[in-house]
Amino acid sequence: ARTRDTVAQSTLELDARARNLDGAFVAREAARSRRVLVVDDVMTSGATLAAAASALRSAGACHVANLVVARTA
């Protein structure tokens, strides 16, 4: 779940995207000891996936994998 509103990632330069999402997600206790798949439609910098995975690992997920439909440069 999001903890706060963020600026749209598409409006930011690549180096600003990770900073924009710092602390923006938190995962529920239900993630503890689970294997979790994060699905994203389009990946550019990977910042959103990294932030989601970090929140899931902090909540105790034992494995986090990402599935991306499209990759942009």
Tab-separated table of C-alpha atoms in Angstrom:
chain	number	residue	atom	x	y	z
A	1	ALA	CA	0.000	0.000	0.000
A	2	ARG	CA	1.129	3.555	-0.602
A	3	THR	CA	2.024	5.563	2.469
A	4	ARG	CA	1.903	8.906	0.665
A	5	ASP	CA	1.165	10.511	-2.681
A	6	THR	CA	4.115	10.811	-5.050
A	7	VAL	CA	4.892	12.718	-8.219
A	8	ALA	CA	4.168	10.677	-11.369
A	9	GLN	CA	7.316	8.708	-12.205
A	10	SER	CA	6.923	9.477	-15.914
A	11	THR	CA	7.522	13.179	-15.216
A	12	LEU	CA	10.890	12.594	-13.515
A	13	GLU	CA	14.423	12.029	-14.740
A	14	LEU	CA	15.769	8.529	-14.096
A	15	ASP	CA	17.975	9.576	-11.162
A	16	ALA	CA	15.034	11.260	-9.364
A	17	ARG	CA	12.691	8.277	-9.557
A	18	ALA	CA	14.131	6.296	-6.638
A	19	ARG	CA	14.141	9.385	-4.404
A	20	ASN	CA	10.510	10.036	-5.310
A	21	LEU	CA	9.500	6.595	-4.019
A	22	ASP	CA	11.659	6.504	-0.878
A	23	GLY	CA	9.327	5.289	1.866
A	24	ALA	CA	6.268	5.449	-0.406
A	25	PHE	CA	5.187	1.821	0.131
A	26	VAL	CA	4.489	-0.399	3.109
A	27	ALA	CA	3.536	-4.071	3.032
A	28	ARG	CA	1.114	-5.856	5.309
A	29	GLU	CA	2.069	-8.428	7.912
A	30	ALA	CA	0.487	-11.057	5.625
A	31	ALA	CA	3.649	-10.889	3.476
A	32	ARG	CA	5.735	-12.467	6.263
A	33	SER	CA	7.315	-15.768	5.177
A	34	ARG	CA	5.560	-15.597	1.794
A	35	ARG	CA	6.789	-15.752	-1.770
A	36	VAL	CA	5.416	-12.657	-3.522
A	37	LEU	CA	5.115	-11.782	-7.215
A	38	VAL	CA	5.006	-8.064	-8.070
A	39	VAL	CA	3.441	-7.334	-11.476
A	40	ASP	CA	4.146	-4.080	-13.335
A	41	ASP	CA	2.844	-3.105	-16.756
A	42	VAL	CA	5.830	-0.982	-17.844
A	43	MET	CA	9.318	-0.801	-16.317
A	44	THR	CA	11.643	2.074	-17.106
A	45	SER	CA	14.092	2.612	-14.248
A	46	GLY	CA	12.891	-0.203	-11.987
A	47	ALA	CA	12.444	2.247	-9.092
A	48	THR	CA	8.815	1.299	-8.438
A	49	LEU	CA	9.612	-2.419	-8.433
A	50	ALA	CA	12.602	-1.867	-6.140
A	51	ALA	CA	10.539	0.209	-3.697
A	52	ALA	CA	7.750	-2.379	-3.622
A	53	ALA	CA	10.234	-5.227	-3.142
A	54	SER	CA	11.954	-3.345	-0.329
A	55	ALA	CA	8.653	-2.840	1.503
A	56	LEU	CA	7.777	-6.519	1.070
A	57	ARG	CA	11.178	-7.669	2.355
A	58	SER	CA	10.849	-5.305	5.327
A	59	ALA	CA	7.502	-6.945	6.100
A	60	GLY	CA	9.206	-10.349	6.097
A	61	ALA	CA	8.546	-11.731	2.615
A	62	CYS	CA	10.981	-14.599	2.063
A	63	HIS	CA	11.149	-14.165	-1.724
A	64	VAL	CA	10.080	-11.340	-4.033
A	65	ALA	CA	9.984	-11.744	-7.821
A	66	ASN	CA	8.994	-9.205	-10.463
A	67	LEU	CA	6.982	-9.754	-13.627
A	68	VAL	CA	7.111	-6.950	-16.198
A	69	VAL	CA	4.966	-6.775	-19.335
A	70	ALA	CA	7.078	-4.180	-21.186
A	71	ARG	CA	10.508	-2.599	-20.697
A	72	THR	CA	11.380	0.909	-21.907
A	73	ALA	CA	14.750	2.650	-22.088
